[in-house]
Amino acid sequence: MTEQQTPVMTPPAAPPAAPTGPKKKRKGRGKTIAGILIVAAIAIALVVLVWYFVFREDGSKGEVMTDFVTRGSIQSMVEGSGTTKAKDSATVTPGSGTILELFVQEGDQVTAGQQLYRMDDTTARDAVTEAQKSVDNCNKELQAVYDKIAELSITAPHAGNLREVADLKVGDTVNEGDTIATLVNDTKLRLSLYYSYAYEGDIKVGQTAQISIPAIMAPVTGKVEQINKVRFVSPEGATHFEVVLVLDNPGTLAEGMDASAGLTAADGTPIYPYQNGKLEYYESTKITAKATGPVERVSLLNYGDVKAGQLLVQLGAKDTDEEIASKENALKAAQEKLEEATKELEKYNAVAPIDGTVLQCSLTEGQEVSSGQGITIADTSQMIIEIQVDERNARYIKAGMMVDINQYGTPYVGIVESVSMTASGENGVASIPAVVTVDNYDGSLLEGVGLDYSFVASHYDGSMIPGTYAEYSFVASESEDCLTVPVQAVKYVSFANVQLPETLDADPSAGMDDGMMDDGMMDDGMMDGGMVDDGMMDGGMVDGGVEALPQSYSGGAFADPLGMVAVPMPGGGVVVDGGSMSSGGASDDSTGVIVWVKSKEAPANAILEPDPTWDCPEGFWAVPVEVGLSDNSKVEITRGLAEGQEVFIGYQNPDEMYY
């Protein structure tokens, strides 16, 4: 740096000798001369300072600081804060009354089903009993309605043949008790005969009989179905018992036909009844209506064969739906009262609903319970943190991913349990709820205490989340093996008055002459003397009107800012991530991002005639670039630079650093 010389002031020439003789004393003359000298000295000093700061060469601004284009990785982190709470907890509230016995206190470990306290529950039990009676009555009433509806359908009770059917038409009214038809099972017939007690021991159930029917002039085989030891006395004075026989109907027999049956004793003696009997249908049912209503459908045919369950007549009913709805509503109300009464009863002799620790107990023995008092139990073996993730970062948080947790300096590892698929927005910012679980078997993670969390943003699948604002979407992920430069190397400028190069692709050899990479000049991007560490100023903040702005936020509008990227603007403004601008200037189509590249000759993608307002150090060329991800110290260069190129990051002098 050129050493500046301060001009030496020549003292004023001595005044001519005054005439000899008496001298008159001049008051204040010495003070006036001294003041003039002081003012002259101040003016000269000001001139020197102006010359130093205005007319010095560019190199006099201070030592040019540079760094190199390197390959590395960039992580986009998401941070925020939240409050812990037990994943499973429950609060038990007693009913009105006095605590007779208390079995737990704060800090106790309890198991599900363990009794917590005892109270007098007589009144509560009576309330449950009455509520149960009401439910039972409502059920009966509703079932009666259903039974009534079922009776509107008149069906055949068994298979058979219809006889004596009623003459009904659609629209006719049927009253309860009206006879609809007679249904007979004529596939079998029954014959009742009387035999002398002299043959009591010779006739058995199941015994075969030959039945004679004069009407068909042919015998039919039957069997003894039933023996009734009645006492029938004939006019001749003989006593007889009843034998009921059953025979199949070949289709030619009918009720009322005369018939007789001959049996054979064990010794072969024929046995005959006292007199003939008459055939009867084996089964005969009179079908009557059990409800009153108009005929909506009718299927009755005299001597018609029907199957069991076949619909014969369908009656209609008025206001049936309304009646059912009324009964169902009454039943629902009664069930709700029963449920309330049951829950109230549980409050008088409560048990622990879950395994866990008694976190809070506001009860004492002999205490008259008031509102708001109770026992809180929580299973603190697993804690959850309910977080609100900014929409710009919500795309990268996934169920199952790990989250770093810190509570008062103690680290934990959490797992994302769930992520909502619906966002909620306020003031133009949307957030998505997510739940993080943390194992806490040792109990060191406290409930209801604030903590910090962070996770690494990863690639997302491109899906949109309902409720998010599309204008806030951006790509944030981890870039591996990418070209990076310090954040201070990236400048946001206006291209309105410059001629851009034909190509943006970098010349790999540009800026790497004169042994710039020799003997460890670039060690992890660190300049000699430690003035720049990974291209990052303290906290990502730079002086001279350049402000570090957050790249991303988490946990809502009041979360800590992350990923600070400072990109200086002409006139003190900055831009973040090569996108929207803040703190001065306006972004339009003529703006862009450049990096000053050190090179003897202009790189192929350099701006040959930069804007005069740009602060360009000597020996550097303005190169337009495309940027990607960024973190607190580095910016990803996706196009425009090559690995190893030396880039300008700022000035350093003994008094200050500026960019």
XYZ file of C-alpha atoms in Angstrom:
659
model
C 0.000 0.000 0.000
C 1.385 3.407 -0.903
C 2.633 5.220 2.111
C 1.031 8.644 2.503
C 3.216 11.607 3.515
C 1.791 14.448 5.559
C 3.095 17.903 4.316
C 5.367 19.744 6.733
C 4.169 23.270 7.615
C 6.839 26.042 7.388
C 6.739 28.483 10.238
C 5.938 32.140 9.264
C 8.927 34.545 8.710
C 10.018 36.736 11.624
C 8.498 40.258 11.550
C 10.836 43.276 10.875
C 12.446 44.924 13.878
C 10.306 47.545 15.447
C 11.653 51.104 15.956
C 13.450 51.595 19.263
C 11.783 53.629 21.891
C 9.037 53.169 24.280
C 6.645 50.346 23.354
C 2.922 50.515 23.784
C 1.437 47.348 25.126
C -1.144 45.782 22.680
C -3.630 43.728 24.533
C -4.700 40.374 22.894
C -2.346 40.436 19.962
C -0.628 37.175 21.012
C -3.933 35.367 21.426
C -5.062 36.432 17.957
C -1.942 35.055 16.317
C -2.284 31.755 18.210
C -5.882 31.359 17.077
C -4.947 31.935 13.461
C -2.291 29.246 13.692
C -4.739 26.730 15.186
C -7.340 27.327 12.478
C -4.670 26.973 9.789
C -3.528 23.662 11.285
C -7.098 22.301 11.341
C -7.678 23.325 7.725
C -4.467 21.619 6.606
C -5.427 18.463 8.493
C -8.835 18.429 6.797
C -7.198 18.832 3.401
C -4.926 15.887 4.151
C -7.859 13.717 5.221
C -9.898 14.581 2.133
C -6.920 13.795 -0.053
C -6.398 10.504 1.765
C -9.937 9.258 1.312
C -10.834 10.843 -2.055
C -7.720 11.050 -4.172
C -5.998 7.855 -3.136
C -5.776 4.971 -5.591
C -8.166 2.005 -5.376
C -5.562 -0.070 -3.725
C -5.483 2.354 -0.818
C -8.980 1.204 0.273
C -7.271 -1.649 1.969
C -5.974 -5.109 1.234
C -8.058 -6.977 -1.316
C -9.490 -10.129 0.215
C -10.205 -13.105 -2.049
C -11.270 -16.707 -1.827
C -11.573 -19.584 -4.257
C -14.350 -21.479 -5.980
C -14.409 -24.879 -4.275
C -16.473 -28.037 -4.212
C -18.390 -28.943 -1.098
C -21.793 -29.632 0.397
C -24.506 -27.231 1.503
C -27.177 -28.122 4.033
C -30.360 -26.197 4.411
C -31.394 -26.430 8.061
C -34.813 -25.752 9.538
C -34.967 -24.663 13.166
C -37.680 -23.669 15.540
C -38.997 -24.011 19.059
C -41.897 -25.747 20.731
C -43.241 -27.109 23.996
C -43.209 -30.705 25.192
C -46.191 -32.632 26.437
C -46.873 -36.261 27.258
C -48.082 -38.303 24.326
C -50.717 -39.964 26.520
C -52.356 -38.143 29.417
C -55.704 -38.014 31.224
C -57.396 -35.876 33.860
C -59.833 -37.407 36.374
C -62.406 -35.019 37.835
C -64.467 -36.104 40.890
C -68.196 -35.598 41.204
C -69.869 -33.391 43.746
C -69.308 -34.591 47.280
C -66.672 -35.339 49.895
C -63.441 -37.266 49.370
C -63.687 -40.151 51.847
C -60.348 -41.763 50.953
C -57.432 -40.642 48.739
C -55.037 -43.340 47.543
C -52.452 -41.367 45.482
C -50.400 -38.185 45.600
C -48.292 -36.179 43.146
C -45.322 -38.110 41.820
C -46.858 -41.574 42.360
C -46.648 -44.162 39.615
C -50.033 -45.719 38.857
C -51.321 -48.466 36.589
C -54.513 -48.507 34.555
C -57.454 -49.634 36.707
C -55.866 -48.611 40.011
C -58.349 -46.847 42.304
C -57.482 -43.199 42.972
C -60.040 -42.173 45.626
C -63.420 -43.104 47.130
C -66.590 -41.030 47.562
C -70.225 -41.720 48.615
C -71.855 -42.769 45.316
C -75.421 -43.609 46.451
C -77.071 -40.761 44.552
C -75.019 -41.418 41.419
C -75.943 -45.132 41.436
C -79.661 -44.311 41.737
C -79.330 -41.993 38.738
C -77.777 -44.797 36.693
C -80.596 -47.200 37.674
C -83.292 -44.757 36.606
C -81.502 -43.986 33.335
C -81.243 -47.711 32.570
C -84.997 -48.181 33.146
C -85.725 -45.380 30.721
C -83.524 -46.990 28.080
C -85.239 -50.377 28.546
C -88.708 -48.829 28.162
C -87.689 -46.981 25.004
C -86.325 -50.199 23.541
C -89.602 -51.994 24.218
C -91.642 -49.231 22.633
C -89.471 -49.170 19.544
C -89.611 -52.966 19.242
C -93.388 -52.819 19.477
C -93.476 -50.478 16.527
C -91.218 -52.789 14.536
C -93.431 -55.773 15.470
C -96.490 -53.815 14.408
C -94.897 -53.063 11.064
C -93.971 -56.716 10.636
C -97.606 -57.723 11.240
C -98.683 -55.596 8.291
C -97.215 -58.317 6.095
C -99.508 -61.393 6.186
C -97.523 -64.481 5.117
C -98.089 -68.263 4.935
C -96.997 -69.867 8.242
C -96.203 -73.124 6.435
C -96.480 -74.754 3.038
C -99.900 -75.960 1.979
C -103.095 -75.281 0.064
C -105.305 -72.232 0.561
C -108.943 -72.747 1.378
C -111.816 -70.423 2.198
C -109.880 -67.316 1.110
C -111.343 -63.882 1.799
C -112.450 -61.757 -1.139
C -109.996 -58.837 -0.878
C -108.972 -56.111 -3.343
C -106.365 -53.356 -3.201
C -107.750 -50.470 -1.206
C -109.991 -52.630 1.002
C -109.533 -52.209 4.743
C -108.578 -55.214 6.852
C -109.219 -55.098 10.572
C -107.270 -56.856 13.255
C -108.762 -60.368 13.788
C -110.280 -60.726 10.284
C -109.875 -64.209 8.715
C -107.814 -64.061 5.552
C -107.808 -67.771 4.606
C -107.384 -71.306 5.838
C -104.092 -72.974 4.994
C -104.062 -76.767 4.969
C -101.183 -79.190 4.623
C -102.897 -81.806 2.465
C -99.749 -83.778 1.684
C -100.605 -85.928 4.702
C -103.855 -87.034 6.354
C -104.758 -88.059 9.860
C -107.239 -90.804 10.900
C -108.561 -91.244 14.457
C -110.024 -94.683 15.417
C -111.004 -96.460 18.669
C -109.848 -99.969 19.647
C -110.873 -102.242 22.471
C -108.659 -102.286 25.562
C -108.478 -105.989 24.988
C -105.787 -105.175 22.405
C -103.983 -102.556 24.536
C -100.787 -104.573 24.618
C -100.818 -105.403 20.895
C -100.865 -101.858 19.435
C -97.612 -99.802 19.455
C -96.548 -96.331 18.139
C -94.936 -96.762 14.725
C -96.831 -99.938 13.985
C -97.871 -100.362 10.320
C -101.544 -100.380 9.455
C -103.518 -101.082 6.318
C -105.976 -98.265 5.825
C -109.127 -98.933 3.812
C -110.825 -96.008 2.049
C -114.072 -96.981 0.324
C -113.957 -93.905 -1.932
C -110.880 -95.090 -3.778
C -111.442 -98.852 -3.423
C -107.748 -99.413 -2.615
C -105.805 -99.879 0.626
C -103.227 -97.262 1.755
C -100.359 -97.966 4.131
C -100.188 -95.821 7.272
C -98.544 -95.832 10.698
C -99.598 -95.444 14.285
C -98.527 -91.892 15.284
C -100.142 -91.536 18.679
C -101.982 -93.659 21.309
C -104.338 -91.889 23.732
C -105.519 -94.010 26.713
C -108.952 -92.424 26.858
C -112.075 -94.232 27.984
C -114.680 -94.484 25.243
C -117.609 -96.729 26.166
C -119.643 -98.212 23.326
C -123.419 -98.738 23.555
C -122.621 -102.390 24.084
C -120.714 -101.513 27.227
C -117.187 -102.180 25.884
C -114.359 -99.751 26.780
C -112.070 -98.421 24.021
C -108.883 -96.222 23.636
C -107.922 -93.832 20.774
C -105.303 -94.606 18.107
C -104.207 -91.827 15.698
C -102.801 -92.957 12.370
C -101.016 -90.938 9.678
C -100.916 -91.653 5.959
C -99.449 -89.969 2.880
C -101.868 -88.382 0.419
C -101.346 -89.721 -3.097
C -103.231 -86.666 -4.303
C -106.672 -88.234 -4.500
C -107.684 -88.109 -0.868
C -109.558 -85.314 0.862
C -110.722 -84.433 4.310
C -114.025 -86.041 5.355
C -113.649 -89.361 3.514
C -114.628 -92.505 5.443
C -111.702 -94.755 6.354
C -110.791 -97.706 8.560
C -107.548 -99.352 9.583
C -106.696 -102.952 10.260
C -103.825 -103.895 12.591
C -102.209 -107.257 13.358
C -101.410 -108.564 16.815
C -98.119 -110.238 17.645
C -99.687 -113.659 17.306
C -101.126 -112.747 13.904
C -104.605 -112.011 15.104
C -106.238 -109.183 13.082
C -107.390 -106.182 15.032
C -110.232 -103.950 13.861
C -111.594 -100.656 15.226
C -114.934 -100.261 16.900
C -116.152 -98.186 13.896
C -114.910 -96.283 10.859
C -113.549 -92.794 11.136
C -113.112 -89.802 8.816
C -109.902 -88.487 7.225
C -108.580 -85.073 8.416
C -105.859 -82.846 7.006
C -102.636 -83.355 8.898
C -102.154 -79.591 9.418
C -104.712 -76.801 9.128
C -104.147 -73.140 10.110
C -106.615 -70.309 10.114
C -104.779 -67.142 8.911
C -106.028 -63.944 10.605
C -104.911 -60.305 10.414
C -102.927 -59.032 13.436
C -103.083 -55.362 12.420
C -105.475 -52.938 10.795
C -104.725 -51.208 7.532
C -105.542 -50.774 3.878
C -104.669 -53.546 1.424
C -101.707 -52.548 -0.703
C -100.981 -55.960 -2.216
C -102.980 -59.196 -2.298
C -102.100 -62.720 -3.520
C -104.936 -65.004 -2.488
C -106.275 -67.858 -4.628
C -108.660 -70.485 -3.362
C -107.062 -73.987 -3.499
C -103.778 -72.358 -4.493
C -100.523 -73.954 -3.308
C -98.156 -71.659 -1.339
C -94.735 -71.950 0.252
C -93.846 -71.234 3.853
C -93.277 -67.449 4.325
C -94.921 -66.490 1.051
C -96.580 -63.018 1.148
C -100.335 -63.267 0.952
C -101.535 -59.747 1.849
C -99.579 -56.494 2.398
C -101.280 -53.877 4.517
C -100.270 -50.219 4.670
C -99.834 -48.059 7.754
C -100.143 -44.321 8.248
C -97.369 -42.283 9.955
C -95.168 -45.341 10.392
C -91.909 -43.512 9.551
C -92.760 -40.658 11.904
C -93.534 -43.098 14.707
C -90.253 -44.936 14.237
C -88.283 -41.668 14.154
C -89.973 -40.503 17.345
C -89.217 -43.742 19.186
C -85.606 -43.775 17.970
C -85.046 -40.173 19.104
C -86.475 -41.000 22.511
C -84.170 -44.015 22.766
C -81.123 -41.941 21.772
C -81.888 -39.326 24.417
C -82.314 -42.012 27.052
C -79.011 -43.644 26.076
C -77.210 -40.295 26.335
C -78.588 -39.750 29.822
C -77.476 -43.235 30.795
C -73.988 -42.556 29.456
C -73.793 -39.287 31.375
C -74.996 -40.951 34.544
C -72.465 -43.775 34.121
C -69.606 -41.318 33.642
C -70.762 -39.365 36.663
C -70.794 -42.565 38.724
C -67.217 -43.327 37.630
C -66.139 -39.996 39.108
C -67.090 -41.144 42.623
C -64.783 -44.156 42.699
C -62.387 -43.293 39.911
C -59.573 -45.514 38.665
C -56.510 -44.577 36.644
C -57.400 -44.700 32.941
C -53.747 -45.195 31.861
C -50.360 -46.214 33.226
C -48.311 -43.181 34.170
C -47.231 -40.628 36.751
C -49.509 -38.439 38.858
C -48.445 -34.987 37.656
C -51.077 -33.006 39.549
C -53.434 -33.785 42.435
C -55.563 -31.055 43.999
C -57.575 -33.400 46.262
C -57.292 -34.167 49.974
C -59.217 -36.538 52.278
C -62.283 -34.930 53.830
C -62.314 -32.242 51.155
C -65.565 -31.025 49.691
C -64.865 -31.116 45.945
C -65.282 -27.912 43.973
C -65.108 -27.174 40.270
C -61.730 -27.549 38.554
C -60.206 -29.951 41.078
C -58.943 -33.372 40.102
C -55.993 -35.624 39.304
C -53.843 -35.477 36.145
C -51.949 -38.582 35.033
C -49.476 -38.682 32.157
C -47.330 -41.345 30.550
C -44.075 -39.416 30.177
C -42.125 -42.338 28.708
C -42.793 -40.792 25.322
C -43.178 -37.072 24.730
C -44.532 -35.188 21.750
C -43.795 -31.748 20.364
C -46.497 -30.137 18.268
C -44.748 -27.776 15.872
C -45.871 -25.374 13.195
C -43.597 -25.556 10.148
C -43.432 -22.652 7.728
C -44.920 -23.621 4.359
C -41.601 -23.081 2.641
C -40.031 -25.776 4.818
C -43.061 -28.041 5.266
C -42.328 -29.697 1.941
C -39.193 -31.210 3.368
C -40.374 -32.603 6.679
C -41.553 -36.208 6.339
C -42.969 -38.782 8.722
C -40.188 -40.987 10.062
C -37.347 -38.463 9.691
C -35.117 -37.616 12.653
C -35.221 -34.251 14.412
C -32.566 -32.878 16.759
C -34.067 -31.723 20.074
C -32.398 -29.529 22.695
C -33.883 -28.737 26.087
C -31.717 -26.604 28.380
C -28.562 -27.881 26.740
C -29.510 -31.571 26.850
C -29.729 -33.129 23.374
C -32.408 -35.608 22.330
C -33.387 -37.251 19.064
C -37.012 -37.115 17.955
C -38.923 -38.802 15.157
C -41.545 -37.066 13.033
C -44.716 -39.028 13.743
C -47.138 -37.215 11.461
C -47.383 -34.229 9.150
C -50.713 -32.631 8.355
C -51.704 -32.381 4.693
C -53.634 -29.170 5.264
C -52.079 -25.784 5.892
C -53.559 -22.810 7.714
C -52.694 -19.276 6.626
C -52.585 -15.934 8.378
C -51.287 -12.599 7.070
C -50.075 -14.167 3.845
C -48.021 -16.866 5.628
C -49.120 -20.495 5.827
C -47.913 -23.122 8.266
C -48.394 -26.879 8.520
C -48.792 -28.720 11.859
C -46.463 -31.641 12.531
C -45.983 -33.947 15.527
C -42.554 -35.086 16.735
C -42.197 -37.935 19.275
C -39.250 -38.341 21.644
C -38.514 -41.398 23.805
C -38.190 -40.316 27.440
C -37.795 -43.516 29.416
C -35.430 -41.936 31.950
C -37.812 -39.017 32.552
C -35.163 -36.382 31.903
C -37.271 -34.571 29.288
C -39.639 -32.323 31.196
C -43.274 -31.777 30.238
C -44.598 -28.337 29.411
C -41.115 -26.883 28.951
C -39.859 -25.068 25.866
C -37.211 -26.568 23.624
C -35.470 -26.017 20.319
C -35.610 -28.344 17.342
C -33.856 -28.583 13.999
C -33.836 -30.897 11.011
C -32.110 -31.048 7.635
C -34.280 -30.126 4.681
C -34.228 -32.820 2.009
C -35.566 -33.194 -1.512
C -39.298 -33.115 -1.883
C -41.537 -34.958 -4.334
C -43.024 -31.878 -5.956
C -46.481 -32.327 -4.459
C -48.471 -29.307 -3.344
C -49.885 -28.948 0.159
C -53.451 -27.627 0.394
C -53.633 -24.176 1.900
C -50.090 -23.084 1.097
C -49.246 -19.919 -0.801
C -47.642 -20.768 -4.103
C -45.743 -17.491 -4.268
C -43.634 -18.590 -1.302
C -42.437 -21.886 -2.751
C -38.701 -22.436 -3.326
C -36.280 -25.306 -3.644
C -34.264 -26.021 -0.508
C -32.327 -29.208 -0.102
C -28.894 -30.577 0.523
C -26.540 -30.188 -2.446
C -23.617 -32.598 -2.509
C -20.344 -31.960 -4.386
C -21.429 -28.586 -5.735
C -19.404 -25.472 -6.592
C -19.481 -22.932 -3.778
C -18.188 -19.445 -3.029
C -18.371 -17.336 0.152
C -21.566 -15.343 0.501
C -19.548 -12.103 0.352
C -18.409 -12.912 -3.197
C -21.924 -12.753 -4.657
C -23.099 -9.297 -5.756
C -26.544 -8.246 -6.964
C -26.317 -5.575 -9.668
C -28.273 -3.976 -12.480
C -27.584 -5.147 -16.064
C -29.406 -2.180 -17.578
C -26.240 -0.424 -18.809
C -23.963 -3.356 -19.661
C -23.430 -5.781 -22.528
C -23.794 -9.339 -21.252
C -21.502 -12.084 -22.606
C -22.790 -14.512 -25.213
C -22.216 -17.474 -22.916
C -22.547 -18.002 -19.169
C -20.360 -21.099 -19.067
C -17.070 -20.619 -17.226
C -13.550 -21.105 -18.597
C -11.953 -23.571 -16.145
C -8.506 -22.022 -16.682
C -9.541 -18.392 -16.055
C -8.232 -16.875 -12.860
C -5.914 -19.736 -11.908
C -2.549 -18.314 -13.105
C 0.410 -16.997 -11.095
C 0.395 -19.916 -8.751
C -2.823 -18.942 -7.044
C -3.442 -22.533 -5.951
C 0.155 -23.332 -5.036
C 1.409 -24.527 -1.651
C -1.823 -24.468 0.222
C -2.920 -20.949 -0.641
C -6.478 -22.300 -0.494
C -7.036 -24.475 2.546
C -10.724 -25.174 2.922
C -11.405 -21.723 1.459
C -9.463 -19.945 4.238
C -7.267 -16.891 3.447
C -3.906 -16.541 5.225
C -4.178 -14.802 8.573
C -7.604 -16.148 9.281
C -9.364 -13.002 8.131
C -12.095 -14.983 6.368
C -13.234 -18.401 7.694
C -15.160 -20.302 5.015
C -16.164 -16.918 3.619
C -18.387 -16.275 6.622
C -18.431 -13.070 8.604
C -19.586 -13.168 12.221
C -23.236 -14.297 12.213
C -23.467 -13.771 8.472
C -23.615 -10.002 9.020
C -21.554 -7.550 6.998
C -20.975 -3.877 7.461
C -21.358 -1.037 5.016
C -25.082 -1.114 4.507
C -25.291 -4.866 3.671
C -27.753 -6.749 5.843
C -27.968 -10.555 6.238
C -31.482 -11.749 5.529
C -33.054 -15.105 6.430
C -33.296 -17.637 3.649
C -35.868 -19.722 5.416
C -37.998 -19.755 8.530
C -39.589 -22.437 10.636
C -42.200 -22.488 13.336
C -44.161 -19.533 12.060
C -43.473 -15.822 11.809
C -41.572 -15.641 15.102
C -39.100 -18.454 14.463
C -35.353 -17.886 14.452
C -33.995 -16.938 11.013
C -31.827 -19.536 9.308
C -29.603 -19.813 6.286
C -28.418 -16.180 6.272
C -27.316 -15.004 2.843
C -26.029 -11.487 2.250
C -25.767 -10.330 -1.340
C -24.699 -6.657 -1.562
C -26.632 -4.223 -3.700
C -25.432 -0.942 -5.165
C -26.438 1.757 -2.713
C -26.575 -0.517 0.318
C -29.273 -3.016 -0.710
C -29.162 -6.813 -0.625
C -30.852 -9.777 -2.240
C -31.478 -13.238 -0.872
C -30.668 -16.402 -2.824
C -30.595 -14.532 -6.115
C -34.271 -13.873 -5.938
C -36.267 -11.101 -4.283
C -34.530 -7.952 -3.053
C -34.808 -6.006 0.157
C -33.201 -3.024 1.873
C -32.891 -0.801 -1.152
C -33.258 -0.984 -4.882
C -35.954 -2.617 -6.957
C -35.780 -5.946 -8.710
C -36.724 -6.189 -12.370
C -35.721 -8.110 -15.494
C -32.500 -6.089 -15.853
C -31.017 -7.223 -12.546
C -28.716 -10.164 -11.963
C -25.936 -11.714 -9.918
C -22.200 -11.349 -10.561
C -18.937 -12.526 -9.020
C -15.636 -10.660 -9.417
C -13.113 -13.206 -10.804
C -9.362 -12.548 -10.643
C -7.668 -13.074 -14.010
C -4.953 -11.452 -16.191
C -7.201 -11.660 -19.204
C -10.943 -11.408 -19.486
C -12.706 -14.799 -19.037
C -14.893 -15.870 -21.942
C -18.042 -15.202 -19.885
C -16.932 -11.843 -18.420
C -18.716 -8.513 -18.787
C -16.073 -6.545 -20.699
C -17.451 -3.111 -19.906
C -18.983 -3.149 -16.421
C -21.180 -0.396 -15.079
C -18.970 2.466 -13.815
C -20.953 2.532 -10.564
C -19.837 -0.995 -9.733
C -16.995 -1.089 -7.216
C -14.526 -3.229 -9.178
C -11.076 -3.988 -7.744
C -8.143 -3.894 -10.149
C -7.299 -7.221 -11.769
C -10.815 -8.643 -11.429
C -13.549 -9.239 -14.013
C -17.307 -9.190 -13.497
C -18.766 -12.628 -14.346
C -22.545 -13.241 -14.374
C -23.503 -16.409 -12.433
C -26.490 -18.548 -11.524
C -26.869 -19.403 -7.838
C -28.564 -22.320 -6.058
C -28.746 -23.161 -2.395
C -27.040 -21.234 0.375
C -26.270 -21.530 4.067
C -24.668 -19.229 6.625
C -21.337 -19.107 4.845
C -21.543 -20.367 1.259
C -23.593 -20.000 -1.892
C -23.978 -22.731 -4.483
C -22.902 -21.710 -8.002
C -24.832 -23.678 -10.581
C -23.378 -21.926 -13.633
C -20.761 -19.316 -14.466
C -17.703 -20.348 -12.419
C -15.177 -23.163 -12.436
C -13.490 -24.897 -9.524
C -10.302 -23.163 -8.414
C -11.080 -19.668 -9.692
C -10.120 -16.849 -7.304
C -12.923 -14.432 -6.457
C -13.130 -11.059 -4.714
C -14.908 -10.939 -1.361
C -14.040 -7.480 0.054
C -11.472 -5.087 1.450
C -9.571 -5.098 4.692
C -7.677 -2.234 6.298
C -6.478 -1.700 9.855
C -9.671 0.086 10.787
C -12.470 -1.867 9.158
C -13.570 -4.535 6.720
C -16.168 -3.827 4.092
C -17.664 -5.575 1.046
